Structure formats: structure tokens, C-alpha cells
């Protein structure tokens, strides 16, 4: 990969993990290609995209498993054509091919479901974007944060800092992977600290905002967060393979195993199976389990206005005012209500990424749904600062390189 391409991608990290080989083509003209083919270790079960796009996508997941990725599942859709591919292994012990229909932890893609549910409640006048969070949760949100509104939680401009969590290394987090955490405890930990900035003045992407939204959903509905999202989104859309663990550490049903690199005392690293991991720390910000097929269906429905209806849908495609910048960097604000945007291959692409140990996920689409993308990549450093090469290559193959600033 050219250094400039990687730098652009890293500095424009809006959808999450983005990059790819310098030779990867951008968007190619639509054409008909052969369906139900196998190219090496990449199983392609459906493709109607052009040959150039098909070859680029197959190349993006070639050679798995390798050190950074053990498996990848990809679905490209939209009016420009479809492509379905999988590569890698179900697990390293057996070496069986990856299951293309497997469930996986979708991480912060959960936030899109949470945002959509909250906006539905705004449409029903049970929540108001301009009303303060404390007016709904006076016993939980202290006066220090009296000015924070529901809308500021949605676009991460609340100024509320992150909750304190045990551990500072991957080994310590692994040791605490089954620790129970209630959202109330996390909010109490976060709001016991001073604000990072005045509400609405900056943007800092943090889970605490969406855990508070989950509590707001429960407060105004008198129901569990997971049940509300299921009743409002999962069941109406027929997302039968998507669910909320609600404290369950194992992934139900078929799933490709996730692995994490751990450092050893002698300076080397080794892989450890991290498929079983608690999600209490994530909750409404990142604990959903899904499949690429379900997330593709959800993405289409969302962009078509079948989940959030009318003008409120535009909240998901509107960034904060231009005077709002990312906290600590000065970069322009990157997040709307649940989504984010960047220019790839000369056009705007909206989406969301997620990461839980062993799993990186993304949903992305153009507003007109000419091209959609969903992937699950079994990254061996899903929470690392470096961008996962396989995930990066997939997005470049699907959309093209980012535009220079």
C-alpha cells in the first residue's frame, strides 16, 4: 500500500477501519459476471457486479487465514450489483472453511439500532431531542450535566467522559471479560468526573452516550432496551438471526471463532480464542450479535426510511455545526445520530463500524443505495490502533479510495 493512501485513510477514520492496496480499483462500471464461483480460498456464491469489482473484492479477502485475520464475510449490494464472498476458517483447530452465514459480534453497529429506536420515540413524542437528559433521569444524571440534551447524546457532543473500567492491557481486560457492569454504574462512574467540554461545543465518540440513550429508552417506555429494539426493528424487518446477548457471553448458534493476539513474556505474541466474552460493558452501545444478511437488510430498510420515518431520518445524515470539532484533535466533527460519513471513490458513503475482541464489523451505503456493503472480519487485534488490512482492502475494493482533503 502506498504511504499516502494509508495516511489519508487513517486521518479520515470516519467509517472506522478503512484502507487498501494502492492497486485496488475504485468503483467500476456495472456488468454481469459469472455467479456461484470459487476462486482459490475465496468462496463467492453470488455476483452481478462488474468483473473489475468482483476481482478486487475477491483479492481483498484472499490468503486467509493469516496473522491479522482468520476469516472474512462480505456482502455487497445495491442497484449496481451484488457480490457475496467468504474466506478463511471457522476455527484454527479444525481448519474448516468459514461459515458465510455465521453470527458475529457487531460491536458499535449496535449504536445505529439504538439511535433509530430513540428517533422513533422522538417521533412518538416520548423523547425530545432538545430536552435535557437530566429531566428524564434526575436521580442518575447530576446537576453538573444538567445542560446535556438527548440530541447531544446521539451525536456525541455531550461532554460526558468515559466510565472507568478495570484493566489497562489486553491481558487485564481478558481477565475481567466476565465482570458484570450495569449501565447505571457506568453512568455514575462517568458523571462523577468533570465534563470534558461544554455540551455542544465539541465531539467525542464514547459509549457512555449510547448507554445513556439505552436508559432513556427504558425510562420512557417502561420496558427493557433489548425488547424495545427487537419489537420495533428486529421483528418487523425479519432480522431473525440478530439478537441482544443481555449478559450471555457465548454467541448462540453457528459462528466463526474470534481470536486475539496476546503478548508473551518472551516478547513474542500468540493467538487466543476470545469467542466467549461478556458484553455487559457495551450494552446499548455495542453488544448486538448479527449476520451479514441481517445487517444488509437493516441497512437497506434504514436508508429507505422504513425504520426512522420522515424528517427525523435526516438526523442520521446530518453532522453537527461546522464549528464543532473532534475533541483533542481539532478535526471536523465526524458523527451524526448513529452514523458517520466520508467520501470514497468520489461519492459520499454513510455507515458505521464496530469492534469486539475477535470481530470487526461494518455497514455502509450511498444515500441512493446504489452500493451497500456489510462485512464481518475476524481480526486478531480488533481493538488495536492499527487498521486491519483485510477490512481496509474490502472497503477500498467496494467503494474506491478516499478523496484527498
Coordinates of C-alpha atoms in Angstrom, one line a residue:
X1 CA 0.0 0.0 0.0
X2 CA 1.2 3.5 -0.8
X3 CA 2.0 5.6 2.3
X4 CA -0.2 8.4 1.1
X5 CA -3.2 6.2 0.7
X6 CA -2.8 4.7 4.2
X7 CA -2.3 8.2 5.7
X8 CA -5.5 9.5 4.0
X9 CA -7.4 6.6 5.3
X10 CA -6.1 6.8 8.8
X11 CA -6.6 10.5 9.0
X12 CA -10.2 10.2 7.6
X13 CA -11.2 7.5 10.0
X14 CA -15.0 8.1 9.9
X15 CA -16.4 4.8 8.9
X16 CA -13.8 3.1 11.1
X17 CA -11.3 0.8 9.6
X18 CA -10.6 2.0 6.0
X19 CA -7.7 1.4 3.6
X20 CA -6.4 -1.0 1.0
X21 CA -3.7 -1.7 -1.6
X22 CA -2.7 1.1 -3.8
X23 CA -3.6 -1.0 -6.8
X24 CA -7.1 -1.7 -5.8
X25 CA -9.6 -0.2 -8.3
X26 CA -12.3 2.1 -7.2
X27 CA -15.9 1.8 -8.4
X28 CA -16.2 0.1 -11.7
X29 CA -18.9 0.0 -14.3
X30 CA -21.7 -2.4 -13.5
X31 CA -21.7 -5.6 -15.5
X32 CA -22.8 -9.2 -15.3
X33 CA -20.3 -11.7 -14.1
X34 CA -20.5 -15.5 -13.5
X35 CA -22.4 -16.5 -10.4
X36 CA -21.6 -19.3 -7.9
X37 CA -17.8 -19.4 -8.4
X38 CA -14.9 -20.4 -6.3
X39 CA -11.6 -18.5 -6.6
X40 CA -8.9 -20.2 -4.5
X41 CA -9.8 -20.0 -0.9
X42 CA -12.5 -17.3 -1.5
X43 CA -16.0 -18.7 -1.9
X44 CA -18.1 -16.4 -4.0
X45 CA -21.8 -17.6 -4.0
X46 CA -23.4 -14.7 -5.9
X47 CA -22.1 -11.9 -8.0
X48 CA -23.6 -9.5 -10.5
X49 CA -21.1 -6.7 -10.2
X50 CA -18.6 -5.9 -12.9
X51 CA -15.5 -8.1 -13.4
X52 CA -13.2 -5.4 -12.0
X53 CA -15.2 -5.0 -8.8
X54 CA -15.5 -8.8 -8.4
X55 CA -11.8 -9.4 -8.8
X56 CA -11.0 -6.6 -6.4
X57 CA -13.3 -7.9 -3.8
X58 CA -12.0 -11.4 -4.1
X59 CA -8.5 -10.2 -3.9
X60 CA -9.4 -8.2 -0.7
X61 CA -10.1 -11.4 1.2
X62 CA -7.5 -13.7 -0.5
X63 CA -5.0 -15.6 1.5
X64 CA -7.0 -16.1 4.8
X65 CA -6.3 -17.1 7.4
X66 CA -3.2 -15.0 8.1
X67 CA -1.7 -13.3 11.1
X68 CA -4.1 -10.3 11.1
X69 CA -7.4 -12.1 10.1
X70 CA -8.7 -15.6 10.4
X71 CA -12.0 -15.2 8.4
X72 CA -14.0 -12.6 6.5
X73 CA -17.6 -12.5 5.3
X74 CA -18.6 -9.8 2.8
X75 CA -21.9 -8.8 1.2
X76 CA -22.0 -6.0 -1.5
X77 CA -25.5 -5.0 -2.7
X78 CA -27.4 -2.2 -4.3
X79 CA -28.6 -1.2 -7.7
X80 CA -25.1 -1.5 -9.1
X81 CA -25.0 -5.3 -8.5
X82 CA -24.3 -7.9 -5.8
X83 CA -21.3 -9.8 -4.5
X84 CA -21.2 -12.4 -1.7
X85 CA -17.9 -13.8 -0.5
X86 CA -16.3 -15.6 2.4
X87 CA -12.8 -16.7 3.2
X88 CA -10.7 -18.1 6.0
X89 CA -11.6 -20.7 8.6
X90 CA -14.4 -21.4 11.0
X91 CA -11.7 -22.1 13.7
X92 CA -8.0 -22.6 13.6
X93 CA -8.1 -26.0 15.3
X94 CA -10.2 -27.7 12.6
X95 CA -9.3 -25.6 9.7
X96 CA -12.9 -25.9 8.3
X97 CA -14.0 -23.2 5.9
X98 CA -15.6 -20.1 7.4
X99 CA -19.4 -20.3 7.6
X100 CA -20.7 -17.4 5.3
X101 CA -24.0 -17.3 7.3
X102 CA -22.3 -17.2 10.7
X103 CA -23.3 -14.9 13.5
X104 CA -20.8 -12.5 14.9
X105 CA -20.4 -9.7 17.4
X106 CA -21.3 -6.4 15.6
X107 CA -19.9 -4.1 18.3
X108 CA -20.7 -0.4 17.8
X109 CA -23.0 -1.1 14.8
X110 CA -25.4 -1.5 17.8
X111 CA -25.4 2.3 18.0
X112 CA -27.3 2.5 14.7
X113 CA -30.1 0.4 16.2
X114 CA -30.1 2.5 19.4
X115 CA -30.2 5.8 17.5
X116 CA -33.0 4.6 15.3
X117 CA -35.1 3.4 18.3
X118 CA -34.5 6.7 20.1
X119 CA -35.6 8.7 17.0
X120 CA -38.7 6.6 16.7
X121 CA -39.5 7.6 20.3
X122 CA -38.9 11.2 19.3
X123 CA -41.4 10.8 16.5
X124 CA -43.9 9.5 19.1
X125 CA -43.2 12.5 21.3
X126 CA -41.9 10.3 24.1
X127 CA -38.5 11.8 23.8
X128 CA -37.4 15.2 22.6
X129 CA -34.0 16.0 21.0
X130 CA -33.9 19.4 22.8
X131 CA -34.9 18.2 26.2
X132 CA -32.2 17.6 28.8
X133 CA -31.3 14.1 29.8
X134 CA -31.5 15.0 33.5
X135 CA -35.2 15.9 33.1
X136 CA -35.8 12.3 32.3
X137 CA -33.3 10.7 34.7
X138 CA -33.0 13.2 37.6
X139 CA -31.8 10.6 40.1
X140 CA -29.0 9.4 37.8
X141 CA -27.7 12.5 36.0
X142 CA -26.1 15.0 38.4
X143 CA -26.5 18.8 38.1
X144 CA -23.0 19.0 36.6
X145 CA -24.5 17.6 33.4
X146 CA -27.9 19.4 33.6
X147 CA -27.5 21.0 30.2
X148 CA -26.9 17.9 28.2
X149 CA -29.7 17.2 25.7
X150 CA -30.9 14.0 24.1
X151 CA -29.7 15.2 20.7
X152 CA -26.2 15.7 22.2
X153 CA -26.1 12.1 23.3
X154 CA -27.0 11.0 19.8
X155 CA -24.2 12.9 18.1
X156 CA -21.6 12.5 20.9
X157 CA -21.4 16.2 21.8
X158 CA -22.5 15.8 25.4
X159 CA -19.1 16.3 27.0
X160 CA -19.6 13.4 29.4
X161 CA -16.4 11.4 29.8
X162 CA -15.9 7.7 29.6
X163 CA -16.7 5.5 32.6
X164 CA -13.8 3.9 34.4
X165 CA -13.3 0.3 33.5
X166 CA -10.9 -2.2 35.1
X167 CA -7.7 -3.0 33.3
X168 CA -5.3 -1.2 31.0
X169 CA -3.9 -4.0 28.9
X170 CA -5.5 -6.7 26.7
X171 CA -4.4 -9.3 29.3
X172 CA -6.1 -7.4 32.1
X173 CA -9.3 -6.9 30.0
X174 CA -9.3 -10.6 29.3
X175 CA -9.1 -11.4 33.0
X176 CA -12.1 -9.1 33.5
X177 CA -14.1 -10.3 30.5
X178 CA -16.9 -11.7 32.5
X179 CA -17.2 -8.9 35.0
X180 CA -20.8 -7.6 35.5
X181 CA -21.4 -3.9 34.7
X182 CA -24.8 -2.2 34.9
X183 CA -25.4 0.9 32.7
X184 CA -26.4 2.8 35.8
X185 CA -23.0 2.0 37.4
X186 CA -21.2 3.1 34.2
X187 CA -23.2 6.4 34.1
X188 CA -22.4 7.0 37.8
X189 CA -18.7 6.5 37.1
X190 CA -18.7 8.8 34.1
X191 CA -20.7 11.6 35.6
X192 CA -18.7 11.6 38.9
X193 CA -16.0 13.3 36.8
X194 CA -15.8 16.8 35.4
X195 CA -17.1 17.4 31.8
X196 CA -14.6 17.2 29.0
X197 CA -16.2 20.2 27.4
X198 CA -19.4 22.3 27.5
X199 CA -22.3 20.5 25.9
X200 CA -22.5 21.0 22.1
X201 CA -19.0 22.6 21.9
X202 CA -17.0 19.6 20.7
X203 CA -17.5 15.9 19.7
X204 CA -16.1 12.9 21.5
X205 CA -17.2 9.4 20.3
X206 CA -17.8 7.4 23.5
X207 CA -20.0 4.5 24.5
X208 CA -21.4 6.4 27.6
X209 CA -23.6 8.5 25.3
X210 CA -25.4 5.4 23.9
X211 CA -25.6 3.6 27.2
X212 CA -27.5 6.7 28.5
X213 CA -29.7 6.5 25.4
X214 CA -30.5 2.9 26.3
X215 CA -31.5 4.0 29.8
X216 CA -33.7 6.8 28.3
X217 CA -35.4 4.2 26.1
X218 CA -36.2 2.1 29.1
X219 CA -37.4 5.1 31.1
X220 CA -39.9 6.4 28.6
X221 CA -41.2 3.0 27.5
X222 CA -41.2 1.2 30.9
X223 CA -39.6 -1.7 29.0
X224 CA -36.2 -3.4 28.5
X225 CA -34.0 -1.8 26.0
X226 CA -33.4 -5.1 24.1
X227 CA -37.1 -5.8 23.9
X228 CA -37.9 -2.4 22.5
X229 CA -35.3 -2.7 19.8
X230 CA -36.4 -6.2 19.0
X231 CA -40.1 -5.2 18.8
X232 CA -39.5 -2.0 16.8
X233 CA -36.8 -3.1 14.4
X234 CA -35.7 -6.8 14.6
X235 CA -39.1 -8.4 14.3
X236 CA -40.7 -6.1 11.8
X237 CA -37.7 -6.4 9.5
X238 CA -37.4 -10.2 9.9
X239 CA -33.9 -10.0 11.3
X240 CA -34.3 -13.5 12.8
X241 CA -30.5 -14.1 13.3
X242 CA -29.9 -10.9 15.2
X243 CA -30.2 -10.7 19.0
X244 CA -29.0 -9.0 22.1
X245 CA -26.9 -11.2 24.5
X246 CA -28.2 -9.5 27.7
X247 CA -25.3 -10.8 29.7
X248 CA -24.7 -14.0 27.8
X249 CA -21.0 -14.5 27.0
X250 CA -21.3 -17.1 24.3
X251 CA -22.6 -16.5 20.7
X252 CA -25.7 -18.5 20.1
X253 CA -25.8 -20.7 17.0
X254 CA -23.2 -21.1 14.2
X255 CA -20.3 -18.6 14.4
X256 CA -16.7 -18.4 13.2
X257 CA -14.3 -18.2 16.2
X258 CA -12.7 -14.9 17.0
X259 CA -9.0 -14.7 18.1
X260 CA -6.9 -12.1 19.7
X261 CA -3.1 -11.6 19.7
X262 CA -1.7 -11.7 23.2
X263 CA 1.9 -10.7 24.1
X264 CA 4.1 -13.4 25.8
X265 CA 6.7 -12.8 28.5
X266 CA 9.5 -13.6 26.0
X267 CA 8.4 -10.8 23.7
X268 CA 6.5 -12.9 21.2
X269 CA 2.8 -13.0 20.6
X270 CA 0.3 -15.8 20.4
X271 CA -3.4 -16.2 19.4
X272 CA -6.1 -16.9 22.0
X273 CA -9.7 -17.9 21.2
X274 CA -11.8 -15.0 22.5
X275 CA -15.2 -16.1 21.1
X276 CA -16.6 -16.3 24.6
X277 CA -16.5 -12.8 26.1
X278 CA -19.0 -10.8 28.2
X279 CA -20.6 -7.7 26.7
X280 CA -22.0 -6.0 29.8
X281 CA -19.7 -3.1 29.4
X282 CA -21.1 -2.4 25.9
X283 CA -24.9 -2.8 26.2
X284 CA -26.8 -0.3 24.1
X285 CA -23.5 1.0 22.7
X286 CA -22.1 -2.3 21.3
X287 CA -23.4 -5.7 22.3
X288 CA -25.6 -6.8 19.4
X289 CA -25.0 -10.1 17.6
X290 CA -26.0 -10.4 13.9
X291 CA -25.2 -11.8 10.4
X292 CA -24.2 -10.0 7.2
X293 CA -27.5 -10.9 5.6
X294 CA -29.5 -9.3 8.5
X295 CA -27.3 -6.2 8.6
X296 CA -27.6 -5.8 4.8
X297 CA -31.4 -5.9 5.2
X298 CA -31.4 -3.5 8.1
X299 CA -29.2 -1.0 6.1
X300 CA -31.5 -1.0 3.1
X301 CA -34.6 -0.5 5.3
X302 CA -32.9 2.3 7.3
X303 CA -31.8 4.2 4.2
X304 CA -35.2 3.7 2.6
X305 CA -36.9 5.4 5.5
X306 CA -38.7 2.2 6.7
X307 CA -37.1 2.3 10.2
X308 CA -37.0 6.0 11.0
X309 CA -39.6 7.9 9.1
X310 CA -40.0 11.4 7.8
X311 CA -37.7 14.4 8.7
X312 CA -36.2 12.6 11.7
X313 CA -34.3 10.3 9.4
X314 CA -32.2 13.3 8.4
X315 CA -30.8 13.4 11.9
X316 CA -28.9 10.3 10.9
X317 CA -27.4 12.0 7.9
X318 CA -26.6 15.4 9.4
X319 CA -23.3 16.3 11.1
X320 CA -23.1 18.9 13.9
X321 CA -22.4 22.5 13.0
X322 CA -19.1 23.2 11.3
X323 CA -17.8 25.0 14.4
X324 CA -17.9 21.7 16.3
X325 CA -14.6 19.7 16.1
X326 CA -13.4 16.4 17.4
X327 CA -12.3 16.6 21.0
X328 CA -8.5 16.6 21.3
X329 CA -7.7 16.7 17.6
X330 CA -9.4 19.8 16.1
X331 CA -10.6 17.7 13.1
X332 CA -14.2 18.4 11.8
X333 CA -17.0 16.6 13.6
X334 CA -17.4 13.1 12.1
X335 CA -20.6 11.6 13.7
X336 CA -24.3 12.2 13.2
X337 CA -27.0 10.3 15.1
X338 CA -25.7 6.8 14.8
X339 CA -23.8 7.1 11.6
X340 CA -20.7 8.8 10.1
X341 CA -19.7 9.8 6.5
X342 CA -16.7 10.1 4.3
X343 CA -16.0 10.5 0.6
X344 CA -14.9 7.3 -1.1
X345 CA -14.4 6.9 -4.9
X346 CA -15.7 10.4 -5.3
X347 CA -19.0 9.9 -3.6
X348 CA -20.5 10.1 0.0
X349 CA -20.7 6.9 1.9
X350 CA -22.5 6.7 5.2
X351 CA -22.1 3.9 7.7
X352 CA -20.8 2.6 11.0
X353 CA -18.1 0.2 12.1
X354 CA -17.9 -1.9 15.3
X355 CA -15.3 -3.9 17.1
X356 CA -15.4 -6.5 19.8
X357 CA -12.5 -8.8 20.6
X358 CA -12.1 -11.2 17.7
X359 CA -14.6 -9.4 15.4
X360 CA -14.6 -6.2 13.3
X361 CA -17.9 -5.3 11.5
X362 CA -19.1 -2.5 9.2
X363 CA -22.2 -1.4 7.4
X364 CA -22.0 1.2 4.7
X365 CA -24.1 2.6 1.8
X366 CA -24.6 5.5 -0.5
X367 CA -27.7 7.5 0.2
X368 CA -29.3 6.3 -3.0
X369 CA -28.5 2.7 -2.2
X370 CA -26.6 2.3 -5.4
X371 CA -24.0 0.4 -3.4
X372 CA -24.2 -1.2 0.1
X373 CA -21.5 -3.0 2.0
X374 CA -21.6 -5.3 5.0
X375 CA -18.6 -7.2 6.3
X376 CA -17.5 -9.2 9.3
X377 CA -13.8 -9.6 9.7
X378 CA -12.3 -11.9 12.3
X379 CA -9.5 -9.6 13.3
X380 CA -6.8 -10.8 15.6
X381 CA -6.4 -7.3 17.0
X382 CA -10.0 -5.9 16.7
X383 CA -9.4 -3.2 19.4
X384 CA -6.0 -2.2 18.2
X385 CA -4.9 1.2 17.0
X386 CA -3.7 -0.2 13.7
X387 CA -6.2 -0.6 10.9
X388 CA -7.0 -4.2 10.0
X389 CA -5.6 -4.8 6.5
X390 CA -8.4 -7.1 5.4
X391 CA -11.1 -4.7 6.4
X392 CA -9.3 -1.9 4.8
X393 CA -9.0 -3.7 1.5
X394 CA -12.6 -4.6 1.5
X395 CA -13.8 -1.0 1.7
X396 CA -11.4 0.2 -1.0
X397 CA -12.5 -2.7 -3.3
X398 CA -16.2 -1.8 -2.7
X399 CA -16.0 2.0 -3.0
X400 CA -12.6 3.2 -4.0
X401 CA -10.0 5.3 -2.2
X402 CA -10.9 8.4 -0.1
X403 CA -10.7 11.8 -1.6
X404 CA -7.7 13.9 -0.6
X405 CA -8.6 16.7 1.9

